[in-house]
Every structure is written in C-alpha cells, then in structure tokens.
mmCIF file of C-alpha atoms in Angstrom:
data_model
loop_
_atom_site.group_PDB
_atom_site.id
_atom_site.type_symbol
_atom_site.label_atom_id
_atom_site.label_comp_id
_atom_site.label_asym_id
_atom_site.label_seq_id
_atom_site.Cartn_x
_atom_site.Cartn_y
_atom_site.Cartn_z
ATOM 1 C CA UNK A 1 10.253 -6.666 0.769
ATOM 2 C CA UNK A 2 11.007 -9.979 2.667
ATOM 3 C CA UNK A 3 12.586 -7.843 5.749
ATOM 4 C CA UNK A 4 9.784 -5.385 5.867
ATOM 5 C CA UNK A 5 7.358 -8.939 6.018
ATOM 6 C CA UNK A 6 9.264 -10.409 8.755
ATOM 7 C CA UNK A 7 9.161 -7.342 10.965
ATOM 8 C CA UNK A 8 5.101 -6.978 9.965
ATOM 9 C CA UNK A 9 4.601 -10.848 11.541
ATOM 10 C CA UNK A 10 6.842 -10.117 14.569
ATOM 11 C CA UNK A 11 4.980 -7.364 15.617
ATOM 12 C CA UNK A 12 1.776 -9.205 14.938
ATOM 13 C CA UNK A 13 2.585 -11.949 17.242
ATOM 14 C CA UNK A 14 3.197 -9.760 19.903
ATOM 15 C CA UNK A 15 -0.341 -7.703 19.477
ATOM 16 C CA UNK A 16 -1.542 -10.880 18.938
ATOM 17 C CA UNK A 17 -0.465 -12.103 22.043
ATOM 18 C CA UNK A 18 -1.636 -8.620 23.970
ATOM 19 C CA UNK A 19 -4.640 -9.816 23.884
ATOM 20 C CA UNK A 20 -4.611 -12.769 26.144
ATOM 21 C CA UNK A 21 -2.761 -10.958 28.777
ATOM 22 C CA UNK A 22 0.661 -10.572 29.552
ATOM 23 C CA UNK A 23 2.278 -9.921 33.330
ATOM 24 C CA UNK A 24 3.865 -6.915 33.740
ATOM 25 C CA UNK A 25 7.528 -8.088 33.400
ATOM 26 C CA UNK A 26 7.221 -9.934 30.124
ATOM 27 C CA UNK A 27 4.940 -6.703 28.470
ATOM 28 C CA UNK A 28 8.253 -4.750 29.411
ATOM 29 C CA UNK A 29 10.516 -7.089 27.809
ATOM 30 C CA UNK A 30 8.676 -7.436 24.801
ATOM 31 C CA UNK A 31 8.245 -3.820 24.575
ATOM 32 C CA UNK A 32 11.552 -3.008 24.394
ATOM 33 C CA UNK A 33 12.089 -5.705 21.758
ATOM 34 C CA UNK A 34 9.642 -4.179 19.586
ATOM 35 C CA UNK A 35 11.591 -0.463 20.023
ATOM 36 C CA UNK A 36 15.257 -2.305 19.786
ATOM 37 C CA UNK A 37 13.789 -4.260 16.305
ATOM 38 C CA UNK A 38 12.341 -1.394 14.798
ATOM 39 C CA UNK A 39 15.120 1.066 16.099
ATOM 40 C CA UNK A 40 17.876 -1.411 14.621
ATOM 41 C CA UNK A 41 16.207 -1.824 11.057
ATOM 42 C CA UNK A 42 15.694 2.109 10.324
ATOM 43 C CA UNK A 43 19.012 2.473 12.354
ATOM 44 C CA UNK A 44 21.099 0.237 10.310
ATOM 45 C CA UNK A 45 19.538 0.508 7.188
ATOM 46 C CA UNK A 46 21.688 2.723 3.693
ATOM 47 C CA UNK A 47 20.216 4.464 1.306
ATOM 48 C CA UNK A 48 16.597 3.501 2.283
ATOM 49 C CA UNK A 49 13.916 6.248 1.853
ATOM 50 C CA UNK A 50 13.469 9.554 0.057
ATOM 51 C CA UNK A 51 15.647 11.491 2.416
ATOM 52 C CA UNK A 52 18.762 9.887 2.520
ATOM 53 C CA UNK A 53 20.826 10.670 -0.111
ATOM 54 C CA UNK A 54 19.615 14.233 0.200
ATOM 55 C CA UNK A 55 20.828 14.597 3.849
ATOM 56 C CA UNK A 56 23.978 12.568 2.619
ATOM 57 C CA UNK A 57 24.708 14.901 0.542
ATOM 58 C CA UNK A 58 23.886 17.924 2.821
ATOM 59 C CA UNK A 59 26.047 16.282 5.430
ATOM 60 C CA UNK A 60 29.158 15.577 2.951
ATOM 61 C CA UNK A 61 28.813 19.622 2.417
ATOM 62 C CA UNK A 62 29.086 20.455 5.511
ATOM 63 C CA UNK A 63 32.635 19.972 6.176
ATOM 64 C CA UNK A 64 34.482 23.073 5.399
ATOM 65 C CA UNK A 65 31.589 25.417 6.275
ATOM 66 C CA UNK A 66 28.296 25.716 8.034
ATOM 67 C CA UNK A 67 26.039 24.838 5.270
ATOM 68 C CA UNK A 68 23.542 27.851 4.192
ATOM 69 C CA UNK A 69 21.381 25.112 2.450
ATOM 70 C CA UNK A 70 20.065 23.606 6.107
ATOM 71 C CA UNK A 71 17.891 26.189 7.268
ATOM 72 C CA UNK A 72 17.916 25.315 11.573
ATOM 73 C CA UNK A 73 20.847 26.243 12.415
ATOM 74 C CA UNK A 74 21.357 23.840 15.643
ATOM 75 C CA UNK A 75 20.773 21.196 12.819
ATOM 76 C CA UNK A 76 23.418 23.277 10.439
ATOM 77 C CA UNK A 77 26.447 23.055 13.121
ATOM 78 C CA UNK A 78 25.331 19.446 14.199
ATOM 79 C CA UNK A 79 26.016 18.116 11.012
ATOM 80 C CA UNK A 80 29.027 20.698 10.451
ATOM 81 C CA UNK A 81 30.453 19.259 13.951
ATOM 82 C CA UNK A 82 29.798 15.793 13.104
ATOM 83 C CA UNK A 83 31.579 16.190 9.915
ATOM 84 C CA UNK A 84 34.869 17.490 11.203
ATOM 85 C CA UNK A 85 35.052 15.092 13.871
ATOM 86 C CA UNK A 86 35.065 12.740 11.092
ATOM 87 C CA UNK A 87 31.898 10.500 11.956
ATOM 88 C CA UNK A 88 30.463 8.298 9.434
ATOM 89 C CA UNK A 89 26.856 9.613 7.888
ATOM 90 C CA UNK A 90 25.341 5.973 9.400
ATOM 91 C CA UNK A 91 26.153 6.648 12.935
ATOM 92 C CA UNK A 92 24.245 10.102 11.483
ATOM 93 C CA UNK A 93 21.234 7.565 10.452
ATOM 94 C CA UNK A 94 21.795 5.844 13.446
ATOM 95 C CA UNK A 95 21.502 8.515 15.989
ATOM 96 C CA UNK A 96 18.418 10.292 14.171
ATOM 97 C CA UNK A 97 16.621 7.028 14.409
ATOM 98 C CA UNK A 98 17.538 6.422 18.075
ATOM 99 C CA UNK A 99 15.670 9.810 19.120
ATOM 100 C CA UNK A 100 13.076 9.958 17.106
ATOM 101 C CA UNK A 101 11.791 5.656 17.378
ATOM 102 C CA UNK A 102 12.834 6.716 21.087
ATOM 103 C CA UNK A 103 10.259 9.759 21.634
ATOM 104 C CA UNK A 104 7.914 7.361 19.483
ATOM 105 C CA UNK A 105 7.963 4.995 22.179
ATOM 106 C CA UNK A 106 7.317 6.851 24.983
ATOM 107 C CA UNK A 107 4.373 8.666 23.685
ATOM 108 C CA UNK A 108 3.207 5.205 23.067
ATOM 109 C CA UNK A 109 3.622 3.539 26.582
ATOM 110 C CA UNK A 110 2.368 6.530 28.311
ATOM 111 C CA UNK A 111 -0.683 6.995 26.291
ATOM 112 C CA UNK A 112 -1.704 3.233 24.745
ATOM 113 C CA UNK A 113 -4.112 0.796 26.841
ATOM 114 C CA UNK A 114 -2.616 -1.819 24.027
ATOM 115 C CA UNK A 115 0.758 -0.590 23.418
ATOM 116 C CA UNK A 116 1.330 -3.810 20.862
ATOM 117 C CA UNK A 117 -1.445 -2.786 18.973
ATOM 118 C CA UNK A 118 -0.340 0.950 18.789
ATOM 119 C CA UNK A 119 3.129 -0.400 17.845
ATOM 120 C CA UNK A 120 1.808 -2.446 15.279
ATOM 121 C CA UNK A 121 -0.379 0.705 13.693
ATOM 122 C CA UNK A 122 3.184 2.909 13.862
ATOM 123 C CA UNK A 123 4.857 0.390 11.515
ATOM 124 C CA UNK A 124 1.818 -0.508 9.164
ATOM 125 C CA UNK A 125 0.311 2.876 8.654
ATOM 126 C CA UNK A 126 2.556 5.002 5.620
ATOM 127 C CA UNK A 127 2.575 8.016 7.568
ATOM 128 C CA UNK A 128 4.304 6.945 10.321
ATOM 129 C CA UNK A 129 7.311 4.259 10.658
ATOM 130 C CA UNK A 130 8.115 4.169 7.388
ATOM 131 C CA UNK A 131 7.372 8.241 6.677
ATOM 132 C CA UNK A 132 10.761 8.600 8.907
ATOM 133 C CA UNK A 133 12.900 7.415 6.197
ATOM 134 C CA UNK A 134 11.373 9.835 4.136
ATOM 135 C CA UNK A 135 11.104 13.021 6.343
ATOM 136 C CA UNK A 136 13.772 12.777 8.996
ATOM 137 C CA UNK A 137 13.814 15.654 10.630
ATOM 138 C CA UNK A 138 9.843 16.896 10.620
ATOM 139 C CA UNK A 139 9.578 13.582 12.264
ATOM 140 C CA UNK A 140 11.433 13.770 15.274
ATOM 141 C CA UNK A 141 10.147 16.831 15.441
ATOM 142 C CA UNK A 142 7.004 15.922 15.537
ATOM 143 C CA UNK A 143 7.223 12.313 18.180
ATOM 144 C CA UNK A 144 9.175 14.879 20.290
ATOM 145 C CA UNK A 145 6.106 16.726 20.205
ATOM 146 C CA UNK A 146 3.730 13.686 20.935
ATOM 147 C CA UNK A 147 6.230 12.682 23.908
ATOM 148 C CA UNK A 148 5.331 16.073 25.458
ATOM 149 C CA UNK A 149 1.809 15.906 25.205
ATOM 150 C CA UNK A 150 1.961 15.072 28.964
ATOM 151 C CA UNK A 151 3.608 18.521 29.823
ATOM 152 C CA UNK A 152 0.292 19.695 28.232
ATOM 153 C CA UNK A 153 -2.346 17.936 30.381
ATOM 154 C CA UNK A 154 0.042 18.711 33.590
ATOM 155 C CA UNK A 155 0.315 22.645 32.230
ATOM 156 C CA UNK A 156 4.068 23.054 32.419
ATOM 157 C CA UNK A 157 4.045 25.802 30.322
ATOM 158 C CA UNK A 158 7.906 26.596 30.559
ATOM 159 C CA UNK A 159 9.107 23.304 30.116
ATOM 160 C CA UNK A 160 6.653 22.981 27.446
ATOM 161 C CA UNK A 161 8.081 26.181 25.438
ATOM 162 C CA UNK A 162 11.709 25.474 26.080
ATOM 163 C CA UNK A 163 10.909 21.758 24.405
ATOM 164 C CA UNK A 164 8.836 23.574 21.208
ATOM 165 C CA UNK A 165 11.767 25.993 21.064
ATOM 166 C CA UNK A 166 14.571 23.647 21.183
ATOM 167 C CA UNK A 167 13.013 21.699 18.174
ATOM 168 C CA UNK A 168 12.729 24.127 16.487
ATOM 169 C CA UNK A 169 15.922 25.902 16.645
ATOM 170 C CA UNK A 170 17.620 22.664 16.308
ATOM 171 C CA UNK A 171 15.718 19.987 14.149
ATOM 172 C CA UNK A 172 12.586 21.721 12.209
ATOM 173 C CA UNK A 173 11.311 25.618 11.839
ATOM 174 C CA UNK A 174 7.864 24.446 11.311
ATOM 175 C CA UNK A 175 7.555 23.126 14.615
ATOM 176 C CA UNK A 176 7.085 26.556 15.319
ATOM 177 C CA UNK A 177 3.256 26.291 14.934
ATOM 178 C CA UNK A 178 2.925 23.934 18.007
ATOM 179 C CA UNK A 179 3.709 26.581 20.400
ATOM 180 C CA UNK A 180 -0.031 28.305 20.506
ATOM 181 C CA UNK A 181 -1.230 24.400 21.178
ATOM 182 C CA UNK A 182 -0.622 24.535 24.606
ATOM 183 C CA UNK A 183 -3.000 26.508 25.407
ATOM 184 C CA UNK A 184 -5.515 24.827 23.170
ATOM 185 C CA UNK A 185 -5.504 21.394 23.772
ATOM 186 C CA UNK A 186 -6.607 20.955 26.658
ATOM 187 C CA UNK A 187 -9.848 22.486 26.656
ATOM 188 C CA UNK A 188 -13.280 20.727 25.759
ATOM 189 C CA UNK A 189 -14.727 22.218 22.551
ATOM 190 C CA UNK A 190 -18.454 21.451 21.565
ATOM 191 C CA UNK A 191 -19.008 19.625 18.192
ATOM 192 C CA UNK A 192 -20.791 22.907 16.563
ATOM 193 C CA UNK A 193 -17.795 25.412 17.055
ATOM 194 C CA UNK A 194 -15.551 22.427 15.395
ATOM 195 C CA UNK A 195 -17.849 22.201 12.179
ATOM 196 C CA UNK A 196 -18.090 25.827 12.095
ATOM 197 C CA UNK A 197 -14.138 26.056 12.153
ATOM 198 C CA UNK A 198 -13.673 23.381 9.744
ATOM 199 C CA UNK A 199 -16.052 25.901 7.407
ATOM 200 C CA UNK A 200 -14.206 28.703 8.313
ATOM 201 C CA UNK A 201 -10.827 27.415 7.348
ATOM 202 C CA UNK A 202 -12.082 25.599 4.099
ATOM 203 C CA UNK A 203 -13.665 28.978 2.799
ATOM 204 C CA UNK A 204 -10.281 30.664 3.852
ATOM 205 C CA UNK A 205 -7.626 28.080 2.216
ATOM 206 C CA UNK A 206 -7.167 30.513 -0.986
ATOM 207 C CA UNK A 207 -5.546 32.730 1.514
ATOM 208 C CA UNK A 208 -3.191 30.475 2.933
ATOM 209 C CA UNK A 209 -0.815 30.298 -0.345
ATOM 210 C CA UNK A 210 -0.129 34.070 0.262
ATOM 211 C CA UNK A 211 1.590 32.704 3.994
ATOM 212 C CA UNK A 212 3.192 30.118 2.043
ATOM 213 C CA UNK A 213 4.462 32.318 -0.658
ATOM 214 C CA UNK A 214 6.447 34.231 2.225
ATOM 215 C CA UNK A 215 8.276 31.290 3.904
ATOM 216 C CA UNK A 216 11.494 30.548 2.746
ATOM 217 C CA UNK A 217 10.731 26.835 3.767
ATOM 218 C CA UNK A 218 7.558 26.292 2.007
ATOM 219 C CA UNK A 219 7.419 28.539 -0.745
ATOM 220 C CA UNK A 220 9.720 26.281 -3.376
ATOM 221 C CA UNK A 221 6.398 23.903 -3.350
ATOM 222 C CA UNK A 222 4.413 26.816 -5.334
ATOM 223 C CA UNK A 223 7.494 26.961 -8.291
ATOM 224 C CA UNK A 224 7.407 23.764 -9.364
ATOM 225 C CA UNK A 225 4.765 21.429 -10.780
ATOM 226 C CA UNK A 226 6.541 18.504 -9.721
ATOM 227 C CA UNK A 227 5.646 18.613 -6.401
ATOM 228 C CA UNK A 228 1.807 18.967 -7.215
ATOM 229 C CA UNK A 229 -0.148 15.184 -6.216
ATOM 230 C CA UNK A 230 -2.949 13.529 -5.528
ATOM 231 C CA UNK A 231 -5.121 13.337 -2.220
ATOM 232 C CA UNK A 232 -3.512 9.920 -1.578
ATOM 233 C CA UNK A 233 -5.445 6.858 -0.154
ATOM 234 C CA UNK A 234 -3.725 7.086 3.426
ATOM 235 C CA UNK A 235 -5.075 10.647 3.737
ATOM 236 C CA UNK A 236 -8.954 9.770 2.473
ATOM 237 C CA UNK A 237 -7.975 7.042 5.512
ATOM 238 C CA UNK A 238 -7.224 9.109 7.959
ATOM 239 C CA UNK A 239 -10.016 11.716 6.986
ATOM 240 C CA UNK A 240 -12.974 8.779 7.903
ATOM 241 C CA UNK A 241 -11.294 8.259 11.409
ATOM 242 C CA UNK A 242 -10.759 11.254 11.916
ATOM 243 C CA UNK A 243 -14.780 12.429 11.279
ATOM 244 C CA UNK A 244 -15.246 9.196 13.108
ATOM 245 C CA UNK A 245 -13.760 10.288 16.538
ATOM 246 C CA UNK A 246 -15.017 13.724 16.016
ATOM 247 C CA UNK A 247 -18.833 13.090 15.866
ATOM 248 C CA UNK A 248 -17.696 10.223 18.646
ATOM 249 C CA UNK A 249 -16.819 12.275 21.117
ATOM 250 C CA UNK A 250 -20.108 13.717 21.458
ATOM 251 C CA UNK A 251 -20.717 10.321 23.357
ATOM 252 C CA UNK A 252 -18.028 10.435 25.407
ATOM 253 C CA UNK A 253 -18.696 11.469 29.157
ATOM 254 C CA UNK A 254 -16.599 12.851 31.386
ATOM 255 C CA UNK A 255 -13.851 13.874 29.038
ATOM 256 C CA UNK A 256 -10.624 14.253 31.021
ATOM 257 C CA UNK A 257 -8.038 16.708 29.846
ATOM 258 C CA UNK A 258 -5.958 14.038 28.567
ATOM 259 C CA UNK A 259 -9.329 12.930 25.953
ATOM 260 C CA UNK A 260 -9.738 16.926 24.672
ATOM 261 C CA UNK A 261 -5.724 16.629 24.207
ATOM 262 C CA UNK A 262 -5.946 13.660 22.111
ATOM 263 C CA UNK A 263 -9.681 14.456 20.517
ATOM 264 C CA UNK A 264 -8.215 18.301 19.647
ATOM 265 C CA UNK A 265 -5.408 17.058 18.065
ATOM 266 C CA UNK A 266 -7.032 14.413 15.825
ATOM 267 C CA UNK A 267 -9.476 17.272 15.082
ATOM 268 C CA UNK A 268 -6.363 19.719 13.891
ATOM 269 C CA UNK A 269 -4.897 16.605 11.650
ATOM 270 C CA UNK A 270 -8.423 16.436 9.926
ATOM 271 C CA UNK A 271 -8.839 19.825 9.110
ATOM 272 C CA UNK A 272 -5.413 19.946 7.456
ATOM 273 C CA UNK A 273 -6.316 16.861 5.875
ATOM 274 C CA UNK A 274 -9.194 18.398 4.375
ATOM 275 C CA UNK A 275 -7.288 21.230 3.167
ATOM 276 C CA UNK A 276 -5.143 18.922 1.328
ATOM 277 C CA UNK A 277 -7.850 17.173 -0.288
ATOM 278 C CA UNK A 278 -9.001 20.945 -1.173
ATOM 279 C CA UNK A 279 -5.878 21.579 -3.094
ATOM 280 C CA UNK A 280 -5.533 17.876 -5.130
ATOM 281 C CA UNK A 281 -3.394 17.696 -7.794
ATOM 282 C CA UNK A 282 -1.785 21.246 -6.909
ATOM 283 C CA UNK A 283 1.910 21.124 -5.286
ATOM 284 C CA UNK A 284 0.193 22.790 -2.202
ATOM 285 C CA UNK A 285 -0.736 18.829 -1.247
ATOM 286 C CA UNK A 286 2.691 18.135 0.113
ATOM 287 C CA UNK A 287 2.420 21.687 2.176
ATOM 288 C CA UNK A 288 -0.677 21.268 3.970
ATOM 289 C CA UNK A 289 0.082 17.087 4.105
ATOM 290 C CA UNK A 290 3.512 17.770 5.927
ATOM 291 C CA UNK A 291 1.680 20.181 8.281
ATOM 292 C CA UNK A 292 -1.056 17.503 8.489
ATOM 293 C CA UNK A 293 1.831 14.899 9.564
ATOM 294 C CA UNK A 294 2.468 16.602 12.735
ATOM 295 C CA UNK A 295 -0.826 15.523 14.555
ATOM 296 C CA UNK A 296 -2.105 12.648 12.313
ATOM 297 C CA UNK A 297 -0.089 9.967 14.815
ATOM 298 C CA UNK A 298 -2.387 10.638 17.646
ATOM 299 C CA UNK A 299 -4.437 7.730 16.000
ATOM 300 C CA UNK A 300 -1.680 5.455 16.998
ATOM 301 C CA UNK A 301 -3.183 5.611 21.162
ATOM 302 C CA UNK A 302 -6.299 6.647 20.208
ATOM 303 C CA UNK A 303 -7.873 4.077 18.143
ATOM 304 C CA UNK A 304 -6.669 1.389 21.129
ATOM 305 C CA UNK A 305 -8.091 3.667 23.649
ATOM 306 C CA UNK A 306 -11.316 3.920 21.597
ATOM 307 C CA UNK A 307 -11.148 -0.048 21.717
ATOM 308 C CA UNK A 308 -10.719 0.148 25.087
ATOM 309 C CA UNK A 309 -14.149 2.142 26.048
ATOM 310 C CA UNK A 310 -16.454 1.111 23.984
ATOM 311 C CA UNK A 311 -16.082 -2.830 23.234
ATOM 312 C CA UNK A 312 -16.592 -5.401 26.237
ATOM 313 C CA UNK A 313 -13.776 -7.343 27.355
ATOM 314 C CA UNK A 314 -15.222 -10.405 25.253
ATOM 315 C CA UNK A 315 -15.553 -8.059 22.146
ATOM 316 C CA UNK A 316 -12.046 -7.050 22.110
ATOM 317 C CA UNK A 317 -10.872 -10.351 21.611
ATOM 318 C CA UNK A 318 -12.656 -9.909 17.543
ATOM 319 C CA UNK A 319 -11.828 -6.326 16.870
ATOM 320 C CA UNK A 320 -8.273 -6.067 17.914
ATOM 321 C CA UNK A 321 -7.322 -8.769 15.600
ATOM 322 C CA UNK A 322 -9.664 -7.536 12.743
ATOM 323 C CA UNK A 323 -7.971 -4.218 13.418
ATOM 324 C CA UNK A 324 -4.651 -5.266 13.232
ATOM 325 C CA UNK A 325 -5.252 -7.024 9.996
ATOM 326 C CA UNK A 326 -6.895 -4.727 8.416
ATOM 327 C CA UNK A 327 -3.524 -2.508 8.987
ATOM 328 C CA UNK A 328 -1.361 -5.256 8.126
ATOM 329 C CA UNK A 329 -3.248 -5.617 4.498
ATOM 330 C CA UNK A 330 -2.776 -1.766 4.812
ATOM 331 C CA UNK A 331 0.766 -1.988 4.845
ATOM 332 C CA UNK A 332 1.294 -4.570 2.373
ATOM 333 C CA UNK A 333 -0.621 -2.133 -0.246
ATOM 334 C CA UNK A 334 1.364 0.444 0.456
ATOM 335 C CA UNK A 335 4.670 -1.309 -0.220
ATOM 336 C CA UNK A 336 3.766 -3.255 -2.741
ATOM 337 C CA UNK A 337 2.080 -0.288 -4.666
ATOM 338 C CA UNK A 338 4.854 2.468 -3.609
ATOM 339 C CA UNK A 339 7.634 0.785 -1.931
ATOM 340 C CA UNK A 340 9.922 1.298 -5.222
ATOM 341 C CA UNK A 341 8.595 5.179 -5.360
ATOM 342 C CA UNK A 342 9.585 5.659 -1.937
ATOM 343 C CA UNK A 343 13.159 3.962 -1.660
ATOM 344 C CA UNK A 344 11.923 1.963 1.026
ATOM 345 C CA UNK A 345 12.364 -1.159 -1.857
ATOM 346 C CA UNK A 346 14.682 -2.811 -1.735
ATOM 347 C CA UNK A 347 16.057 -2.566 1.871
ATOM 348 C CA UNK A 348 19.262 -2.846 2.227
ATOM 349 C CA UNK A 349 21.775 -2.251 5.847
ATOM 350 C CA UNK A 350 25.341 -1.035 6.576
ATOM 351 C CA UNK A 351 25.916 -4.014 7.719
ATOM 352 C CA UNK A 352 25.669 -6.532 5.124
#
C-alpha cells in the first residue's frame, strides 16, 4: 500500500499548491510530472490488477495464431504481431498505459480550470486510475473518447466517426454506442425531458437483458451467478453528484456547447448508474456498470469547473482542499477495503 500512499501525497502537494497560483511554466512542468509518475507506476507495474494475468495469458496464446478468444480484431493481430516479433508482455503493459494515462491527460488539460485537482480525483476515485488495471482496454477506449470530446463541441463529424470507429475496431466493440453521441451532446436539454427519460428507461430496463442476451460480448454475464454484485459505494457516489449537477444546471446561464457536452454526459453516466442500482445483486451490475464507466469520468473537469463558477476566489481556497481530502479518505477506503480483491495489493514492478 506504501507506493499507492506516496503517489496519493505527491499529487496532493501539487493540488495543494494549485491553489496559491502557479506561473505558467512551472504548472507545465509539474503537469507533466504528475502524467510521467502516474504513467511510470501503472507502466512498470506486474501482475497488478484484475486484468493482467488474463491478457497475459491471451497474449502468450497468441503466438501461433490469431486468437478467436479476443473479439476486436485490430486488438487480435496487435497482440498476434507483438508476439511473433518476440516483445515482452510489459512493454505490452507499458504501451497500453502510455495511451490510455496519455488521452487521460489531455482531456484533462483541455477541459480542467484546476488540472491538479482533476488529477488528483483520476487517481483517488476507484473508477478511474486504478479501474485501468482492471479493465484495460474499455479504458482507453473510453479516455480516447473523453480526449475527443472537443471534436464534438467543434462538430467534426468525420474525424469524430473515424476516431469512434478506430476504437472500436481496434481496442473495444462496445465503444460502438458512442457513435449516436455526437449528435447529442451538444444540445441543451430542459430538466423535465431528462426526468421523464430517466422514467422511461427505468420502466424499460427488463427489456434491456433481451439486447444483452444477443451480444456475444455481454451475454456470458447472464450464465453465471458469479458475476452478480452489489450497487457498490463508488456508484451510490457518483449517483448524488450526478443528481447534483443535473438539478444544478437549471442555474446555470448561458450554457455554452462545451457545458451541455459535459452536463449530457454526466446525465448518461447517471442513468446507467441507476440502472445498475435497479439490477443489485443480479450479474447484470457489472453490464450496465461497465457501460456506466464510459461517461462517469466527466466528473474529473467538471466538479473543478463547478468550483470554479460558483465559489468566490476567497472560497476556493476552503473547498478545494476539503474536496481533495475528502477524495483522498476516498481512496484510502477503497484500498484498504478492496485493494487485496482487486490485485491492486500488493504492488509490485518489473523492475525490482
């Protein structure tokens, strides 16, 4: 656990330290020390999270043959490539962690008012930092999707596609339901037609299984009572913020097409969030939770930009560090509680 704490204080200090002001050169520098440390320790790190030893495995099977178990098939003759050039699985690690910490990044410089703080939420909250140990390749997908958001509020719908479509042709199939968002976000959407959705899709759920049942990808989850869970605490979490920025936005004037982009997408993450907490205890939690994962990181730049508007310059200088604390006690929980669930405990590196 010690690494994980050291990491935690480092990135403290530096939100810490956001908040008294930095020039322009020196936020830079420290930026890209925060994306080299955190890039390095999921980079570097063996057999550390859920996913590892699966994709080991996968990758070891790969040599003689594309393997039929890997479902994309630009991920399929990556790893079949890889393999017969003879490259180690850790530069594997190593080069999954580089792109997806890397689109990570740039969603959060381009969108954060307090890119420390933002940085700071990626690595505390369990659904982030640490969820790409656990879920490779649905997050990359998914940060690669966040780093386009911009190709959204500029409506370049042909780069846009080609992105969607490369990811998931190459790195997830599910990405496949991000394509209709472009021409969703951006629009305003009154609070009424959201509640009435959110009813809509609740009384509907039942239904969804049947879509479930016929994709190859998903459908395993309905076989086998292992996979059913409980509503964790991360996702009640993220529900109350969620509600919170919904019924918040009613106040918000002026809403530029980069707001509805970030509002709309926090508003998709709670709806899936609520479906999960409609199917508790049933293995349709991990379904509708790994859906839910694709939009819930917009809270990353949106609770600093919510900071940002609504508390005075003075006021900042109390909630940022209550905020950040409050995530950091988050964090703790989380690997104290299911760090040795998760494989994220103990860490251990290639290198040592």
């Amino acid at each position: 656990m010690f690494p994980y704490l050291i990491v935690l204080f480092i990135l403290a200090f530096f939100s810490f330290g956001e908040i008294f002001g930095m020039n322009k050169k020196t936020k830079i520098l420290l930026f890209f020390c925060s994306f080299l440390l955190l890039f390095l320790f999921a980079g570097l790190r063996y057999d550390v999270g859920m996913d590892y030893s699966a994709y080991e495995e996968l990758y070891h099977d790969s040599l003689s043959k594309l393997n039929p178990e890997i479902k994309e098939f630009g991920w399929r003759y990556f790893f079949y490539l890889f393999q017969n050039m003879g490259v180690p699985f850790s530069v594997v690690i190593f080069l999954i962690s580089l792109f997806t910490l890397s689109t990570a990044f740039v969603f959060i410089w381009k969108n954060s008012p307090y890119p420390f703080l933002s940085i700071l939420i990626f690595f505390c909250f369990a659904q982030y930092y640490t969820y790409t140990f656990n879920v490779m390749r649905q997050c990359l997908a998914t940060y690669i999707f966040f780093s386009s958001l911009e190709l959204i509020q500029r409506r370049c719908l042909v780069k846009y596609m080609l992105l969607i479509g490369f990811t998931v042709f190459f790195i997830h199939t599910s990405a496949i339901i991000l394509f209709p968002l472009y021409f969703l976000l951006h629009r305003s959407y009154s609070l009424f037609l959201k509640v009435v959705l959110i009813a809509i899709t609740l009384f509907s759920a039942k239904y969804f299984i049947i879509l479930i049942a016929s994709s190859e990808t998903y459908k395993i989850y309905l076989a086998f009572e292992q996979y059913a869970a409980k509503t964790s605490i991360t996702s009640y979490l993220l529900i109350i913020i969620s509600s919170f920025f919904l019924i918040l936005e009613e106040f918000i004037k002026n809403r530029t097409s980069h707001d509805n982009i970030l509002l709309n997408i926090s508003f998709i993450s709670l709806l899936f969030l609520l479906i999960v907490c409609l199917f508790s205890e049933t293995p349709l939690v991990l379904v509708f939770l790994r859906f839910a994962c694709y939009f819930t990181p917009v809270l990353i730049v949106l609770l600093p930009l919510f900071i940002k508007r609504c508390f005075s310059l003075r006021s900042r200088y109390i909630v940022i560090p209550i905020i950040a604390v409050m995530f950091m006690s988050i964090f703790y929980y989380t690997l104290v509680t299911g760090g040795k669930k998760n494989k994220l405990i103990p860490y251990k590196t290639v290198v040592i």
